PDB file of C-alpha atoms in Angstrom:
ATOM      1  CA  MET A   1     -23.207  33.774 -14.308  1.00 49.00           C
ATOM      2  CA  SER A   2     -19.892  34.164 -12.509  1.00 51.00           C
ATOM      3  CA  ALA A   3     -18.944  33.021  -9.074  1.00 52.00           C
ATOM      4  CA  GLU A   4     -19.233  36.562  -7.685  1.00 56.00           C
ATOM      5  CA  THR A   5     -22.812  37.083  -8.858  1.00 53.00           C
ATOM      6  CA  LEU A   6     -25.480  36.528  -6.215  1.00 55.00           C
ATOM      7  CA  ALA A   7     -28.447  34.365  -7.053  1.00 57.00           C
ATOM      8  CA  SER A   8     -31.698  36.222  -7.416  1.00 56.00           C
ATOM      9  CA  ARG A   9     -34.688  35.651  -5.166  1.00 60.00           C
ATOM     10  CA  GLU A  10     -37.203  36.031  -8.030  1.00 61.00           C
ATOM     11  CA  VAL A  11     -39.902  33.503  -8.893  1.00 60.00           C
ATOM     12  CA  PRO A  12     -38.060  30.842 -10.903  1.00 57.00           C
ATOM     13  CA  LYS A  13     -38.898  30.276 -14.581  1.00 66.00           C
ATOM     14  CA  LYS A  14     -40.886  27.194 -15.496  1.00 70.00           C
ATOM     15  CA  GLU A  15     -37.823  25.211 -16.547  1.00 71.00           C
ATOM     16  CA  ASN A  16     -35.977  26.061 -13.314  1.00 83.00           C
ATOM     17  CA  ARG A  17     -38.718  25.284 -10.762  1.00 84.00           C
ATOM     18  CA  PHE A  18     -37.642  21.656 -10.176  1.00 84.00           C
ATOM     19  CA  LYS A  19     -34.021  22.624  -9.999  1.00 86.00           C
ATOM     20  CA  VAL A  20     -34.702  25.276  -7.319  1.00 85.00           C
ATOM     21  CA  TRP A  21     -37.009  22.929  -5.420  1.00 86.00           C
ATOM     22  CA  ARG A  22     -34.367  20.195  -5.533  1.00 87.00           C
ATOM     23  CA  GLN A  23     -31.566  22.445  -4.316  1.00 87.00           C
ATOM     24  CA  THR A  24     -33.474  23.684  -1.281  1.00 88.00           C
ATOM     25  CA  ARG A  25     -33.879  20.249   0.369  1.00 91.00           C
ATOM     26  CA  PRO A  26     -32.010  16.914   0.717  1.00 93.00           C
ATOM     27  CA  PHE A  27     -33.326  15.555  -2.549  1.00 93.00           C
ATOM     28  CA  TRP A  28     -30.839  12.749  -3.133  1.00 94.00           C
ATOM     29  CA  ALA A  29     -31.143  11.659   0.455  1.00 95.00           C
ATOM     30  CA  GLY A  30     -34.855  11.247   0.169  1.00 95.00           C
ATOM     31  CA  LEU A  31     -34.577   9.443  -3.136  1.00 96.00           C
ATOM     32  CA  PHE A  32     -31.987   6.948  -1.825  1.00 97.00           C
ATOM     33  CA  THR A  33     -34.057   6.354   1.311  1.00 96.00           C
ATOM     34  CA  MET A  34     -37.203   5.641  -0.701  1.00 96.00           C
ATOM     35  CA  LEU A  35     -35.301   3.375  -3.097  1.00 95.00           C
ATOM     36  CA  GLY A  36     -33.954   1.526  -0.033  1.00 94.00           C
ATOM     37  CA  GLY A  37     -37.472   1.008   1.330  1.00 93.00           C
ATOM     38  CA  VAL A  38     -38.794  -0.668  -1.849  1.00 92.00           C
ATOM     39  CA  PRO A  39     -36.688  -3.890  -1.792  1.00 90.00           C
ATOM     40  CA  ILE A  40     -36.952  -4.172   2.003  1.00 89.00           C
ATOM     41  CA  ALA A  41     -40.762  -4.146   1.827  1.00 87.00           C
ATOM     42  CA  TYR A  42     -41.208  -6.142  -1.397  1.00 83.00           C
ATOM     43  CA  LEU A  43     -38.788  -9.066  -1.115  1.00 80.00           C
ATOM     44  CA  PRO A  44     -40.480 -10.886   1.775  1.00 78.00           C
ATOM     45  CA  TYR A  45     -43.753 -10.878  -0.175  1.00 77.00           C
ATOM     46  CA  GLY A  46     -42.441 -11.286  -3.716  1.00 74.00           C
ATOM     47  CA  ASP A  47     -42.180 -14.463  -5.649  1.00 74.00           C
ATOM     48  CA  MET A  48     -40.294 -15.444  -8.752  1.00 73.00           C
ATOM     49  CA  ARG A  49     -41.403 -17.961 -11.367  1.00 81.00           C
ATOM     50  CA  LEU A  50     -38.982 -20.122 -13.272  1.00 82.00           C
ATOM     51  CA  GLY A  51     -41.092 -22.110 -15.724  1.00 84.00           C
ATOM     52  CA  ASN A  52     -43.574 -24.028 -13.581  1.00 85.00           C
ATOM     53  CA  VAL A  53     -41.678 -23.526 -10.417  1.00 83.00           C
ATOM     54  CA  THR A  54     -42.558 -20.676  -8.047  1.00 77.00           C
ATOM     55  CA  ILE A  55     -39.871 -19.482  -5.668  1.00 71.00           C
ATOM     56  CA  ALA A  56     -41.339 -17.512  -2.709  1.00 69.00           C
ATOM     57  CA  MET A  57     -39.237 -15.552  -0.215  1.00 65.00           C
ATOM     58  CA  ALA A  58     -42.055 -15.628   2.384  1.00 64.00           C
ATOM     59  CA  THR A  59     -40.739 -15.338   5.878  1.00 63.00           C
ATOM     60  CA  THR A  60     -42.286 -15.100   9.298  1.00 65.00           C
ATOM     61  CA  ALA A  61     -41.023 -11.573   9.640  1.00 65.00           C
ATOM     62  CA  GLY A  62     -42.904 -10.320   6.642  1.00 77.00           C
ATOM     63  CA  ALA A  63     -44.952  -7.810   8.579  1.00 84.00           C
ATOM     64  CA  GLY A  64     -41.863  -6.314  10.144  1.00 86.00           C
ATOM     65  CA  ALA A  65     -40.209  -5.980   6.755  1.00 87.00           C
ATOM     66  CA  LEU A  66     -43.329  -4.300   5.351  1.00 88.00           C
ATOM     67  CA  ILE A  67     -43.414  -1.833   8.311  1.00 92.00           C
ATOM     68  CA  ILE A  68     -39.667  -0.999   7.905  1.00 92.00           C
ATOM     69  CA  GLY A  69     -40.096  -0.521   4.102  1.00 92.00           C
ATOM     70  CA  VAL A  70     -43.160   1.719   4.434  1.00 94.00           C
ATOM     71  CA  LEU A  71     -41.398   3.777   7.195  1.00 95.00           C
ATOM     72  CA  LEU A  72     -38.315   4.238   5.005  1.00 95.00           C
ATOM     73  CA  ILE A  73     -40.475   5.468   2.147  1.00 96.00           C
ATOM     74  CA  THR A  74     -42.316   7.823   4.526  1.00 97.00           C
ATOM     75  CA  LEU A  75     -39.018   9.119   5.840  1.00 96.00           C
ATOM     76  CA  GLY A  76     -37.799   9.728   2.287  1.00 96.00           C
ATOM     77  CA  LEU A  77     -40.908  11.790   1.554  1.00 96.00           C
ATOM     78  CA  THR A  78     -40.407  13.624   4.861  1.00 95.00           C
ATOM     79  CA  MET A  79     -36.926  14.564   3.802  1.00 94.00           C
ATOM     80  CA  TRP A  80     -38.354  16.095   0.616  1.00 94.00           C
ATOM     81  CA  PHE A  81     -41.350  17.945   2.034  1.00 94.00           C
ATOM     82  CA  GLN A  82     -40.177  18.788   5.547  1.00 93.00           C
ATOM     83  CA  PRO A  83     -36.418  19.478   5.291  1.00 90.00           C
ATOM     84  CA  VAL A  84     -36.469  20.981   8.805  1.00 93.00           C
ATOM     85  CA  VAL A  85     -36.515  17.498  10.350  1.00 93.00           C
ATOM     86  CA  ARG A  86     -33.805  16.158   8.064  1.00 93.00           C
ATOM     87  CA  VAL A  87     -31.427  15.103  10.851  1.00 95.00           C
ATOM     88  CA  PHE A  88     -34.181  13.156  12.672  1.00 96.00           C
ATOM     89  CA  ALA A  89     -35.233  11.518   9.475  1.00 96.00           C
ATOM     90  CA  GLY A  90     -31.652  10.638   8.568  1.00 96.00           C
ATOM     91  CA  VAL A  91     -30.866   9.065  11.922  1.00 96.00           C
ATOM     92  CA  ALA A  92     -34.211   7.163  11.868  1.00 96.00           C
ATOM     93  CA  ALA A  93     -33.416   5.896   8.349  1.00 96.00           C
ATOM     94  CA  ILE A  94     -29.991   4.670   9.454  1.00 96.00           C
ATOM     95  CA  VAL A  95     -31.547   2.838  12.473  1.00 96.00           C
ATOM     96  CA  LEU A  96     -34.228   1.233  10.296  1.00 95.00           C
ATOM     97  CA  ALA A  97     -31.682   0.194   7.717  1.00 94.00           C
ATOM     98  CA  LEU A  98     -29.695  -1.541  10.478  1.00 94.00           C
ATOM     99  CA  VAL A  99     -32.846  -3.204  11.884  1.00 92.00           C
ATOM    100  CA  SER A 100     -33.743  -4.449   8.392  1.00 90.00           C
ATOM    101  CA  ILE A 101     -30.659  -6.764   8.255  1.00 89.00           C
ATOM    102  CA  PRO A 102     -32.068  -9.381  10.671  1.00 87.00           C
ATOM    103  CA  VAL A 103     -35.753  -8.661   9.957  1.00 85.00           C
ATOM    104  CA  SER A 104     -35.980  -8.469   6.176  1.00 82.00           C
ATOM    105  CA  ASN A 105     -33.816 -10.977   4.340  1.00 78.00           C
ATOM    106  CA  PHE A 106     -30.497  -9.253   5.087  1.00 82.00           C
ATOM    107  CA  GLY A 107     -31.968  -5.839   4.430  1.00 80.00           C
ATOM    108  CA  GLY A 108     -33.466  -6.635   1.048  1.00 79.00           C
ATOM    109  CA  PHE A 109     -30.358  -8.682   0.063  1.00 84.00           C
ATOM    110  CA  LEU A 110     -28.162  -5.743   1.097  1.00 90.00           C
ATOM    111  CA  VAL A 111     -29.500  -3.506  -1.757  1.00 92.00           C
ATOM    112  CA  GLY A 112     -32.201  -1.871   0.312  1.00 91.00           C
ATOM    113  CA  PHE A 113     -29.930  -1.692   3.324  1.00 93.00           C
ATOM    114  CA  LEU A 114     -27.201   0.137   1.415  1.00 95.00           C
ATOM    115  CA  PHE A 115     -29.580   2.597  -0.249  1.00 96.00           C
ATOM    116  CA  ALA A 116     -31.299   3.388   3.093  1.00 95.00           C
ATOM    117  CA  LEU A 117     -27.956   3.769   4.872  1.00 95.00           C
ATOM    118  CA  ILE A 118     -26.575   6.151   2.243  1.00 96.00           C
ATOM    119  CA  GLY A 119     -29.820   8.116   2.152  1.00 96.00           C
ATOM    120  CA  GLY A 120     -29.932   8.476   5.923  1.00 96.00           C
ATOM    121  CA  ALA A 121     -26.246   9.596   6.015  1.00 96.00           C
ATOM    122  CA  LEU A 122     -26.867  12.133   3.263  1.00 95.00           C
ATOM    123  CA  SER A 123     -29.893  13.501   5.085  1.00 95.00           C
ATOM    124  CA  ALA A 124     -28.152  13.807   8.454  1.00 95.00           C
ATOM    125  CA  SER A 125     -25.221  15.620   6.844  1.00 94.00           C
ATOM    126  CA  TRP A 126     -27.169  17.953   4.512  1.00 91.00           C
ATOM    127  CA  ALA A 127     -27.315  21.641   5.385  1.00 90.00           C
ATOM    128  CA  PRO A 128     -29.174  24.372   3.590  1.00 85.00           C
ATOM    129  CA  ALA A 129     -27.230  26.975   1.629  1.00 81.00           C
ATOM    130  CA  PRO A 130     -26.640  30.218   3.400  1.00 81.00           C
ATOM    131  CA  GLU A 131     -28.899  33.118   2.407  1.00 78.00           C
ATOM    132  CA  PRO A 132     -27.089  35.583   0.080  1.00 75.00           C
ATOM    133  CA  GLU A 133     -26.457  38.992   1.617  1.00 77.00           C
ATOM    134  CA  GLU A 134     -28.656  41.784   0.301  1.00 74.00           C
ATOM    135  CA  THR A 135     -26.697  44.846  -0.752  1.00 70.00           C
ATOM    136  CA  ASP A 136     -27.887  48.171  -2.061  1.00 66.00           C
ATOM    137  CA  GLU A 137     -25.056  48.344  -4.637  1.00 65.00           C
ATOM    138  CA  PRO A 138     -25.363  46.336  -7.872  1.00 60.00           C
ATOM    139  CA  ALA A 139     -22.917  43.494  -8.141  1.00 55.00           C
ATOM    140  CA  GLU A 140     -20.050  44.060 -10.601  1.00 54.00           C
ATOM    141  CA  ALA A 141     -20.132  41.833 -13.695  1.00 53.00           C
ATOM    142  CA  GLU A 142     -16.364  41.330 -13.855  1.00 53.00           C
ATOM    143  CA  TYR A 143     -13.650  41.298 -11.240  1.00 49.00           C
ATOM    144  CA  ASP A 144     -10.791  43.495 -12.158  1.00 52.00           C
ATOM    145  CA  GLY A 145      -8.407  42.318  -9.432  1.00 53.00           C
ATOM    146  CA  GLY A 146      -8.655  45.325  -7.153  1.00 53.00           C
ATOM    147  CA  SER A 147     -10.393  48.603  -6.620  1.00 55.00           C
ATOM    148  CA  ALA A 148      -9.698  52.059  -5.368  1.00 55.00           C
ATOM    149  CA  HIS A 149     -11.049  54.183  -2.472  1.00 56.00           C
ATOM    150  CA  GLU A 150     -12.863  57.402  -3.274  1.00 61.00           C
ATOM    151  CA  ASP A 151      -9.672  59.353  -2.549  1.00 61.00           C
ATOM    152  CA  GLY A 152      -7.778  57.454  -5.260  1.00 57.00           C
ATOM    153  CA  THR A 153      -5.602  55.170  -3.067  1.00 57.00           C
ATOM    154  CA  ALA A 154      -5.447  51.556  -4.092  1.00 55.00           C
ATOM    155  CA  MET A 155      -6.994  48.774  -1.995  1.00 55.00           C
ATOM    156  CA  THR A 156      -5.622  45.296  -2.241  1.00 56.00           C
ATOM    157  CA  ALA A 157      -8.025  42.473  -3.064  1.00 56.00           C
ATOM    158  CA  GLY A 158      -9.356  40.462  -0.115  1.00 57.00           C
ATOM    159  CA  VAL A 159      -7.931  42.723   2.540  1.00 57.00           C
ATOM    160  CA  PRO A 160     -10.506  44.786   4.434  1.00 58.00           C
ATOM    161  CA  ASP A 161     -10.012  48.432   5.270  1.00 59.00           C
ATOM    162  CA  GLN A 162      -7.867  48.941   8.376  1.00 59.00           C
ATOM    163  CA  ARG A 163      -9.342  51.578  10.659  1.00 59.00           C
ATOM    164  CA  GLU A 164      -7.489  53.475  13.344  1.00 60.00           C
ATOM    165  CA  ALA A 165      -8.170  52.198  16.809  1.00 56.00           C
ATOM    166  CA  THR A 166     -10.130  54.627  18.927  1.00 58.00           C
ATOM    167  CA  GLU A 167     -10.365  54.956  22.649  1.00 56.00           C
ATOM    168  CA  THR A 168     -13.898  53.468  22.612  1.00 55.00           C
ATOM    169  CA  SER A 169     -12.879  50.392  20.694  1.00 52.00           C
ATOM    170  CA  ILE A 170      -9.931  49.423  22.855  1.00 52.00           C
ATOM    171  CA  ASP A 171     -10.279  48.595  26.567  1.00 52.00           C
ATOM    172  CA  ALA A 172     -13.925  49.612  26.702  1.00 54.00           C
ATOM    173  CA  LYS A 173     -15.040  48.476  30.125  1.00 56.00           C
ATOM    174  CA  GLY A 174     -11.850  46.503  30.549  1.00 56.00           C
ATOM    175  CA  GLY A 175     -12.339  44.591  27.287  1.00 56.00           C
ATOM    176  CA  ARG A 176     -15.563  42.948  28.519  1.00 58.00           C
ATOM    177  CA  ASN A 177     -18.921  43.208  26.834  1.00 57.00           C
ATOM    178  CA  SER A 178     -22.065  43.667  28.925  1.00 56.00           C
ATOM    179  CA  ALA A 179     -25.339  42.314  27.698  1.00 55.00           C
ATOM    180  CA  GLY A 180     -27.679  44.563  29.602  1.00 49.00           C
TER     181      GLY A 180
END
């Protein structure tokens, strides 16, 4: 497939379904946001055992950390399944990541904070690919560097046809357009 070939709008093959699904939404933004929510929600409740000694990171703000973590995971899923609200979800993820610094053990020891911050920024900046233009003519397989008009004159690559200016195209209504 060359760069000039337009992508088809057919039903994707089984091996391409995930790739097509992933390319039509902010996939990496959702993944980073959900990965950021896990340490933020888990660390205030988790404990680590070293031999007979149990180290607990229990804090008084455990409920706030759990809420922030669950909201980040929910926002990551929203980015995947409702890409229309990607900007809102991205900004909300950035705000929650910033709030997690004082609430949840420095944002899940900065790991959850960084993942959520990157995921929110990716979501807010993601834009869907433009729809390919439908044409009646089949796309050429190779580019030969130029083409010719029907009358045999050569046309340079990348330069559109120049048409003669007519009386209706210049100074129509003083150069102003009317919308009704």
